[in-house]
mmCIF file of C-alpha atoms in Angstrom:
data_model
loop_
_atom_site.group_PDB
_atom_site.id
_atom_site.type_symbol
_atom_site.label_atom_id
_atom_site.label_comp_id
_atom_site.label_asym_id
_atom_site.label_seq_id
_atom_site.Cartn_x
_atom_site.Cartn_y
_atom_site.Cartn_z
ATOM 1 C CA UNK A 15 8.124 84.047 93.509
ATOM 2 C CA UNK A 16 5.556 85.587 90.810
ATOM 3 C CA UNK A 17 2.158 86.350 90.871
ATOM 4 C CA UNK A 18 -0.577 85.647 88.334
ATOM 5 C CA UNK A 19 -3.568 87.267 88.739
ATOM 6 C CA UNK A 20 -6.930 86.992 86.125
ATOM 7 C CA UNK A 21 -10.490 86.196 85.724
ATOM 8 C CA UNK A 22 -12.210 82.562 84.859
ATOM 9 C CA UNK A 23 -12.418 83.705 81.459
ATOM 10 C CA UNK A 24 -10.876 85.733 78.452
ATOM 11 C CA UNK A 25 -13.812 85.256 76.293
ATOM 12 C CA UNK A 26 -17.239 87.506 77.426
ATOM 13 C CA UNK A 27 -18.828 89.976 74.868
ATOM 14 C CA UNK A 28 -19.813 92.435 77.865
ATOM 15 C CA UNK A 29 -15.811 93.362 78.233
ATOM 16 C CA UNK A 30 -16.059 95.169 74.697
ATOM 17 C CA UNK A 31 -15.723 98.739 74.792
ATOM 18 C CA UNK A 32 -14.714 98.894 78.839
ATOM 19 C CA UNK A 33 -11.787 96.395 78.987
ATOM 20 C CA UNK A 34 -11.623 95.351 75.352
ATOM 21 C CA UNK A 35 -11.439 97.905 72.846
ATOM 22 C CA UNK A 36 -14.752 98.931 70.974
ATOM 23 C CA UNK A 37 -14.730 96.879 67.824
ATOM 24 C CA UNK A 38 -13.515 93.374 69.494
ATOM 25 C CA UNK A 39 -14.043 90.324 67.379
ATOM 26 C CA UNK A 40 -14.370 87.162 69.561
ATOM 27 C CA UNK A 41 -11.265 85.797 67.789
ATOM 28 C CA UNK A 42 -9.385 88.816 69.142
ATOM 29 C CA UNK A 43 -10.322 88.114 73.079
ATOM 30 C CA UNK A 44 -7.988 85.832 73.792
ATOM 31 C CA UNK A 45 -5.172 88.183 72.562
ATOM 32 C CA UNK A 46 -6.896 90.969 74.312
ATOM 33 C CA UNK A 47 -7.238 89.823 77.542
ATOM 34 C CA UNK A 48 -3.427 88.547 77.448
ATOM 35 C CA UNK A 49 -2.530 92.577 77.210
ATOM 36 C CA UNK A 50 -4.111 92.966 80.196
ATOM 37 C CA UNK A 51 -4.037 90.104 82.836
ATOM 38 C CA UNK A 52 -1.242 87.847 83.039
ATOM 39 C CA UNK A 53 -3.199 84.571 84.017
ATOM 40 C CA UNK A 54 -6.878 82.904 83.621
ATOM 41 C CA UNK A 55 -8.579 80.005 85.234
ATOM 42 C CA UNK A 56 -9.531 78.318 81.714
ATOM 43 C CA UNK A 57 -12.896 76.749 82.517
ATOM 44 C CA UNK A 58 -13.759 76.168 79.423
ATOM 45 C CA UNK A 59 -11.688 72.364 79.357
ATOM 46 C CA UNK A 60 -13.997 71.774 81.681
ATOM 47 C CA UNK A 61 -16.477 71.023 79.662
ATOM 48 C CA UNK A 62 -15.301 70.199 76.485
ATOM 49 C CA UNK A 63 -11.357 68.979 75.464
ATOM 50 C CA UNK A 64 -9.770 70.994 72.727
ATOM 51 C CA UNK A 65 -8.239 69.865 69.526
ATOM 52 C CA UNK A 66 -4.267 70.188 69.004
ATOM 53 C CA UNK A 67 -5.041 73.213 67.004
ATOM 54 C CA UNK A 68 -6.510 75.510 69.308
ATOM 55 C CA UNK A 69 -4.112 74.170 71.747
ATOM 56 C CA UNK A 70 -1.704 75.999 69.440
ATOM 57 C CA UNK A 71 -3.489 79.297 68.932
ATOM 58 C CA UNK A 72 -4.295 79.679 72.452
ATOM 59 C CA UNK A 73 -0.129 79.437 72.589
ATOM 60 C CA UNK A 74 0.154 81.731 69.530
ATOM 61 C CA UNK A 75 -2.201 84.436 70.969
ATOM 62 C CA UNK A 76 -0.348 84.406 74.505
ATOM 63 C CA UNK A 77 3.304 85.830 75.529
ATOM 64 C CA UNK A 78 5.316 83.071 76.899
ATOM 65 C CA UNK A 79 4.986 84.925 80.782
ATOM 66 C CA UNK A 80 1.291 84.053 80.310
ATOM 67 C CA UNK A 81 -0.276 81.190 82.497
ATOM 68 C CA UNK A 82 -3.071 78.650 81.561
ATOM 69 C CA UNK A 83 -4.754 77.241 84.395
ATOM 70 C CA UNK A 84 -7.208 74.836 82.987
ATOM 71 C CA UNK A 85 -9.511 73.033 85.046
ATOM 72 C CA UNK A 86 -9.366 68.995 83.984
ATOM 73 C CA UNK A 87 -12.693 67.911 82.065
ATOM 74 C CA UNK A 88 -15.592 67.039 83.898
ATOM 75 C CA UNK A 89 -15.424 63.466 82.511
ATOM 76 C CA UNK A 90 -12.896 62.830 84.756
ATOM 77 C CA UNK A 91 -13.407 64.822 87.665
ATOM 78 C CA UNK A 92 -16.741 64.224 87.974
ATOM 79 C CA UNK A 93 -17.883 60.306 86.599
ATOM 80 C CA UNK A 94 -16.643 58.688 89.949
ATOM 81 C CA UNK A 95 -13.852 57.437 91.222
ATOM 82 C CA UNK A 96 -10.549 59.389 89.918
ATOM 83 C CA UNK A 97 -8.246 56.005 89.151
ATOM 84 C CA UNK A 98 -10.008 54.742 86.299
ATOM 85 C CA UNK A 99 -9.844 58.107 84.318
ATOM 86 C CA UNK A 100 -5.900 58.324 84.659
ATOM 87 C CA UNK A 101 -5.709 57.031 80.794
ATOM 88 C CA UNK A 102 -7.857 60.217 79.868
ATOM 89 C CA UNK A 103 -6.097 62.760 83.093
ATOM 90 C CA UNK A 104 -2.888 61.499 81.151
ATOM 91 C CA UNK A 105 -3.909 62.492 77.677
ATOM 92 C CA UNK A 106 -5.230 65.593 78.520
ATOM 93 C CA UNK A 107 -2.538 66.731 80.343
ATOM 94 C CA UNK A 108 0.046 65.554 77.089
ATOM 95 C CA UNK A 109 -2.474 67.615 74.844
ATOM 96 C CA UNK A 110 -1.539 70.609 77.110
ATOM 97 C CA UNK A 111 1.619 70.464 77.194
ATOM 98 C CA UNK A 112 1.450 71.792 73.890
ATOM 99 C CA UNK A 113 1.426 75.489 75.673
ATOM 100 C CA UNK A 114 4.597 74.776 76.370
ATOM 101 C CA UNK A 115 5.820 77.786 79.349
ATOM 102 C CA UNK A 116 2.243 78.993 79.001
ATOM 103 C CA UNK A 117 1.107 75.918 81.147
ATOM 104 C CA UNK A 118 0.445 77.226 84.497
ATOM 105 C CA UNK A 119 -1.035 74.640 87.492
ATOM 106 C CA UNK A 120 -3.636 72.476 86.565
ATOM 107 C CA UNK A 121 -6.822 72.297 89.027
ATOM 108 C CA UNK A 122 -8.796 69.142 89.811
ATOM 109 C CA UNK A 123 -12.623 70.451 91.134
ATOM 110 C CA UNK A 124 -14.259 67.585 92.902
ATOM 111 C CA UNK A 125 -17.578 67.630 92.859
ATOM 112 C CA UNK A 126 -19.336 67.839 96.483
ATOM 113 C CA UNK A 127 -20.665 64.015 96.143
ATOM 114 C CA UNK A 128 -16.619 63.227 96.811
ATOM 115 C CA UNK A 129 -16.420 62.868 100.320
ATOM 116 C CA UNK A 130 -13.334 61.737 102.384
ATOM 117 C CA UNK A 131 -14.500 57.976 101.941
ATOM 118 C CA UNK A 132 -12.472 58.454 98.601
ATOM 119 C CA UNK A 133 -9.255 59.256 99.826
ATOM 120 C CA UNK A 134 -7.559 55.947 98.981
ATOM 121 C CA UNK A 135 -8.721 56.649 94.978
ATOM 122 C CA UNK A 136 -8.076 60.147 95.463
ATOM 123 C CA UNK A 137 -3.890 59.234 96.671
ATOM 124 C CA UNK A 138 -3.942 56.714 93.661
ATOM 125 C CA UNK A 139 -4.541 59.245 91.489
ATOM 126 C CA UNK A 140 -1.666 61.641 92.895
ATOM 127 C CA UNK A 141 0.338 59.206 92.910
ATOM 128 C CA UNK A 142 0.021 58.729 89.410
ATOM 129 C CA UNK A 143 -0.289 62.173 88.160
ATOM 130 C CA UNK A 144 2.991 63.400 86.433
ATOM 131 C CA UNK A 145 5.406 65.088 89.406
ATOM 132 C CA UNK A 146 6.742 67.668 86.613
ATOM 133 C CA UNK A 147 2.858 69.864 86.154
ATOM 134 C CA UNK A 148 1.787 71.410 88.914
ATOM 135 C CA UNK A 149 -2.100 70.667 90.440
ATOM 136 C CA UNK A 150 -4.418 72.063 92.871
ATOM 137 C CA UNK A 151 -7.533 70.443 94.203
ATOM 138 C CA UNK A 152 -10.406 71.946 94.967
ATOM 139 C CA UNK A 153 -13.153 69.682 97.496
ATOM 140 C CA UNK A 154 -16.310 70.989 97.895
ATOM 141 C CA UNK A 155 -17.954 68.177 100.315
ATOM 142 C CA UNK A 156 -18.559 69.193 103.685
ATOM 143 C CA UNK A 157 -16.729 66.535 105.587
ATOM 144 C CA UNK A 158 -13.216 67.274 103.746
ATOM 145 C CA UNK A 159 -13.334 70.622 106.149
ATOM 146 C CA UNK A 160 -13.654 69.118 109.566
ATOM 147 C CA UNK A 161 -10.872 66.800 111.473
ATOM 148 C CA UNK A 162 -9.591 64.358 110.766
ATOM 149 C CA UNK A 163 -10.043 64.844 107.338
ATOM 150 C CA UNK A 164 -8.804 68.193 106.801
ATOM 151 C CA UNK A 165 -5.530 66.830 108.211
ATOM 152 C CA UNK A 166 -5.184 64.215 106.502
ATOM 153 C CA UNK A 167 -6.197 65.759 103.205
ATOM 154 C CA UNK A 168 -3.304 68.109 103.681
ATOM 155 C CA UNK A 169 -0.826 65.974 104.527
ATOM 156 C CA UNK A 170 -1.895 64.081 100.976
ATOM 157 C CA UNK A 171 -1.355 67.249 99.295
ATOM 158 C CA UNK A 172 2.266 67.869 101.293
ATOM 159 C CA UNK A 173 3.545 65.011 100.477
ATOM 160 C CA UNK A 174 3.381 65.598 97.105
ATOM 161 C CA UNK A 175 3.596 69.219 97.042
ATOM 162 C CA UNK A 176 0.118 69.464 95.340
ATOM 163 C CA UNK A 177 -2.303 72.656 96.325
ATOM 164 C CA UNK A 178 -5.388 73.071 97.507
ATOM 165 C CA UNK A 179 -7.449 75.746 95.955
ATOM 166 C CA UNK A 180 -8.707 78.549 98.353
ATOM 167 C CA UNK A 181 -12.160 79.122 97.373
ATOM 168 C CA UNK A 182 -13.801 81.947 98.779
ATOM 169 C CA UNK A 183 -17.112 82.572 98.812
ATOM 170 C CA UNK A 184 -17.463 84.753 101.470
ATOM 171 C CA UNK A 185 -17.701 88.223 99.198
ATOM 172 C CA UNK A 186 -21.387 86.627 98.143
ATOM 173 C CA UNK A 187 -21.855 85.060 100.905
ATOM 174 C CA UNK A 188 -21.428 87.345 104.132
ATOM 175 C CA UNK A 189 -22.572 90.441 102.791
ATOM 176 C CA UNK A 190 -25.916 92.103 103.786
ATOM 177 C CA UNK A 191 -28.772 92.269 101.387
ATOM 178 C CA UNK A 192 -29.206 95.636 102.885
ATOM 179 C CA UNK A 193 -25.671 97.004 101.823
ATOM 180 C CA UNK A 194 -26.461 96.408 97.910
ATOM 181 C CA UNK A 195 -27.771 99.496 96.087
ATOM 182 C CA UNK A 196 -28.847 97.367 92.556
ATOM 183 C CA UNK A 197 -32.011 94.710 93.626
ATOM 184 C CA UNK A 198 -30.245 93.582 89.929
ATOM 185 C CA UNK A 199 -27.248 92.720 91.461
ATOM 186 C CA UNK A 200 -28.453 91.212 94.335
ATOM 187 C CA UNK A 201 -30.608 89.299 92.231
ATOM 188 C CA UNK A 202 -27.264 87.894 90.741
ATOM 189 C CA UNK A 203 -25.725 86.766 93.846
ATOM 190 C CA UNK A 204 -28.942 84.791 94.660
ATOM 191 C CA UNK A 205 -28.258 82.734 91.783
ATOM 192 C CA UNK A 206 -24.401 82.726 92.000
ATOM 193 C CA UNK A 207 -25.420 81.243 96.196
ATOM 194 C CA UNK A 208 -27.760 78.187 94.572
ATOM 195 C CA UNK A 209 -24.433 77.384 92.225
ATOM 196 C CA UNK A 210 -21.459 77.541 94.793
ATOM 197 C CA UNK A 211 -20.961 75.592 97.693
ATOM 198 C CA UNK A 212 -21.018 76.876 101.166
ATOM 199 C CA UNK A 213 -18.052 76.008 102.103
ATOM 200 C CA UNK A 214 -15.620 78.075 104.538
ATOM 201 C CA UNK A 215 -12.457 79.789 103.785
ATOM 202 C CA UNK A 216 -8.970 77.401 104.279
ATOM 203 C CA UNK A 217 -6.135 79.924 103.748
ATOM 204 C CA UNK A 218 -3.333 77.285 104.199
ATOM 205 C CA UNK A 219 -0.549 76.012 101.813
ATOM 206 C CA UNK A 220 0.184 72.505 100.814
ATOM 207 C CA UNK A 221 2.591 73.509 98.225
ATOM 208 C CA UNK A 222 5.278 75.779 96.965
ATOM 209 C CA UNK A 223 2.359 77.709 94.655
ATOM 210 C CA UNK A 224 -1.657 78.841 95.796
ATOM 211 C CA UNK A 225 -4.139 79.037 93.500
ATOM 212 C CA UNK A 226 -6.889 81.182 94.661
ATOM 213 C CA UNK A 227 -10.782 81.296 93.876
ATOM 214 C CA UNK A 228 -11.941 84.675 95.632
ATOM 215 C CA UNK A 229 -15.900 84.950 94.178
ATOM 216 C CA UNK A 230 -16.323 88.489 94.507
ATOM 217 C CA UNK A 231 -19.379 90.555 94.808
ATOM 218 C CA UNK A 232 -20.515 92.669 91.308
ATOM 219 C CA UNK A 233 -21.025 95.858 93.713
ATOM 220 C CA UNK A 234 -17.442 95.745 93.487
ATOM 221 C CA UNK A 235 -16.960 98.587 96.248
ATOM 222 C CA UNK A 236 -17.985 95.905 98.708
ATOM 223 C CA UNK A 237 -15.208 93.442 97.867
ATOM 224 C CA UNK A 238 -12.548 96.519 99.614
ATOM 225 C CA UNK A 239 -12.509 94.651 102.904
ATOM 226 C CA UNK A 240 -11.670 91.621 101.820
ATOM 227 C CA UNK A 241 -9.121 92.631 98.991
ATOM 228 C CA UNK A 242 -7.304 94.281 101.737
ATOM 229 C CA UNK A 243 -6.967 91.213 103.999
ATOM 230 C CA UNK A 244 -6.387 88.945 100.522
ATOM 231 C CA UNK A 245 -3.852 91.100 99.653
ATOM 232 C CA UNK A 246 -2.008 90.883 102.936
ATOM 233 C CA UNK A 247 -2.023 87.976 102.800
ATOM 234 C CA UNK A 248 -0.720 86.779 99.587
ATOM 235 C CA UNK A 249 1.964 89.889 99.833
ATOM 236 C CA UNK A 250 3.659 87.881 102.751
ATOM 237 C CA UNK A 251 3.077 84.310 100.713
ATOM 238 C CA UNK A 252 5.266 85.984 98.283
ATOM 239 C CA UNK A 253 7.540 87.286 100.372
ATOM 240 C CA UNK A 254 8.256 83.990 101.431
ATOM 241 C CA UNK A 255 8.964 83.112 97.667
ATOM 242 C CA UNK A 256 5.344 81.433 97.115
ATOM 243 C CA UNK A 257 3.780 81.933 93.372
ATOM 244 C CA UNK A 258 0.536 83.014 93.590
ATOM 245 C CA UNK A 259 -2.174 82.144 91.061
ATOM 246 C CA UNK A 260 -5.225 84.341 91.933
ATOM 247 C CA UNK A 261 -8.547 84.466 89.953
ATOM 248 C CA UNK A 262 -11.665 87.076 90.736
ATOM 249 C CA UNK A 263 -14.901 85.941 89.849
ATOM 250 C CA UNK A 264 -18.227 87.573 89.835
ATOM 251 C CA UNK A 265 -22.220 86.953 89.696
ATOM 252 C CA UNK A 266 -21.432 89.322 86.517
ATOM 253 C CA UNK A 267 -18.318 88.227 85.334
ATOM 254 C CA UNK A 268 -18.465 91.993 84.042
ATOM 255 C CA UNK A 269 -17.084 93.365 86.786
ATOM 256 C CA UNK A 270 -14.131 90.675 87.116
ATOM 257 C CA UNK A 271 -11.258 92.479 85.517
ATOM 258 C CA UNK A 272 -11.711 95.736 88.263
ATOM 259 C CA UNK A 273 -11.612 93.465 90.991
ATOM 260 C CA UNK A 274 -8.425 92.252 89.636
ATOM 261 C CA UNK A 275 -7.050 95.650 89.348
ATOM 262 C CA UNK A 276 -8.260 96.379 92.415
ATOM 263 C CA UNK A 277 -6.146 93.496 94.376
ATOM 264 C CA UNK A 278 -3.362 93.738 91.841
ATOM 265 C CA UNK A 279 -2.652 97.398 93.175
ATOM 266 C CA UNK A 280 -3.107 96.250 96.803
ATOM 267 C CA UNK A 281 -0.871 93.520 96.449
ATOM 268 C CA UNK A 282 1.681 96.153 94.269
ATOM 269 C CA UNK A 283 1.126 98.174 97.681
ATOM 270 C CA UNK A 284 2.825 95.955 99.827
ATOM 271 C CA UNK A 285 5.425 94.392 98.095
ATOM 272 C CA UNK A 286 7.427 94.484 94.555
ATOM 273 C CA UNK A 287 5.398 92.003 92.099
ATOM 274 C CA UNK A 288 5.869 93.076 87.964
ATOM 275 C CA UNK A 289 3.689 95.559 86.505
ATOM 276 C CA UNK A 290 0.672 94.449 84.969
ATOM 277 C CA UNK A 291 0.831 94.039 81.193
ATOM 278 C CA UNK A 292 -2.226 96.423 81.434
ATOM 279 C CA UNK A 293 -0.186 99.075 82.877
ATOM 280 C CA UNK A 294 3.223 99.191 79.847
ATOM 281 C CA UNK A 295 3.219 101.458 77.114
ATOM 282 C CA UNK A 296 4.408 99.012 75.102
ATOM 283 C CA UNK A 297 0.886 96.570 75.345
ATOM 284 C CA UNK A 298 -0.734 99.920 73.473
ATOM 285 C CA UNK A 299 -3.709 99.809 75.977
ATOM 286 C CA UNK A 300 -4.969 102.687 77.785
ATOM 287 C CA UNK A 301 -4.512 102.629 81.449
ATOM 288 C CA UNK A 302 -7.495 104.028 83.236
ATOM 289 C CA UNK A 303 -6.437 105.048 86.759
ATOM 290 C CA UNK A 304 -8.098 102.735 89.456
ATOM 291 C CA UNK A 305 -10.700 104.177 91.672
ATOM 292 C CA UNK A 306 -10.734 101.224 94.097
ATOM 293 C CA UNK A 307 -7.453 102.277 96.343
#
């Protein structure tokens, strides 16, 4: 088992002088944020593929325990059916297989028009999709969470030991408006509510690895609760020799590397996992003691 743990991106200015050193270039991020976290979601393929090149540097700036977990482009995730994209799923994943051991799970993001009707496209796709990289799927349309379609969906997923991404939105979702001290912040979460779907929590496994969306809450003292039950939670997944692939968002992606300290430690709590690369002398960063146990 191993567990990954990062944010949905290595490259924001506002981590400069708090979790990147003062002085960061942006060509330095990527190295930077490899010091500290050990995994990130890679959202940026989503929008754009990247040329052989930076395919290489992104290898070149990473240690080979690092994992990429790039999301595929929207131009095939989200221009219809899946099957008549496989050409381009199949070229993108060859591209990034240039990472070479850096190549964590891949995630497919449906977009919430994809309802259950699409199921038969959806298994043609799977079917296709090369058994040796590891995906998760993430739905987002209402009807994939009731029966029979959550059943079935899983069962697609089983049988070829594909995940399904745990998205949880409830950190932004479920708190009071009365709890947050910053109007700022709760400003934030307003607009973080009109972008992600209400959708509810599915903490099941389809697969021998998770990968796990958990959309915190930038008043990051009010993510505790749920850190604690996320982290005991994925402490007995691993215990049952399940890798783990979890990613902290926030409204203000600011405050993403603390949560992940703060359910790194929680998970360290509760069973052995290896030490961050943010906490060895040999990364040369300076490890700020948490304030979140």
């Amino acid at each position: 088992m191993a567990f990954y743990i990062g944010a949905p991106v290595w490259a924001h200015k506002g981590w400069v002088g708090n979790f990147f050193p003062k002085g960061s270039k942006s060509a330095d991020y990527l190295c930077e944020y490899a010091k500290r976290l050990t995994t990130v979601e890679g959202n940026t393929t989503f929008y754009a593929v990247p040329a052989p090149d930076t395919v290489q540097r992104w290898r070149d700036d990473t240690s080979d325990t690092f994992r990429f977990c790039l999301k595929l482009p929207r131009a095939i995730s989200h221009a219809g059916p899946l099957l008549p994209h496989l050409d381009e799923a199949r070229n993108f994943v060859d591209l990034m297989r240039g990472l070479g051991t850096r190549l964590g799970p891949m995630f497919l993001q449906l977009p919430p028009r994809y309802s259950p009707t699409a199921i038969d496209d959806l298994r043609s796709f799977l079917v296709a999709w090369p058994r040796e990289v590891a995906l998760a799927v993430e739905v987002r349309h209402a009807d994939w969470f009731k029966s029979p379609n959550h059943q079935r969906l899983h069962a697609l997923l089983r049988e070829f030991a594909l995940a399904r991404v745990l998205f949880d939105v409830r950190p932004i979702r479920d708190v009071p408006e009365d709890k947050v001290e910053d109007s700022r912040l709760q400003a934030r979460v307003e607009r973080a509510l009109e972008r992600k779907p209400d959708v509810p929590l599915v903490p099941e496994l389809t697969a021998p690895f998770t990968l796990v969306r958990y959309i915190g809450h930038p008043q990051v003292d009010l993510n505790l609760p749920l850190l604690d039950e996320w982290a005991d939670r994925l402490a007995a997944w691993l215990r049952e020799g399940i890798d783990v692939y979890a990613f902290c968002h926030a409204p203000d992606v600011t405050v993403s590397p603390q949560i992940c300290r703060a359910l790194y430690e929680r998970v360290a709590a509760r069973v052995q996992v290896d030490p961050l690369p943010w906490d060895t002398p040999e990364s040369g960063v300076k490890v700020e003691q948490s304030r979140l146990l």
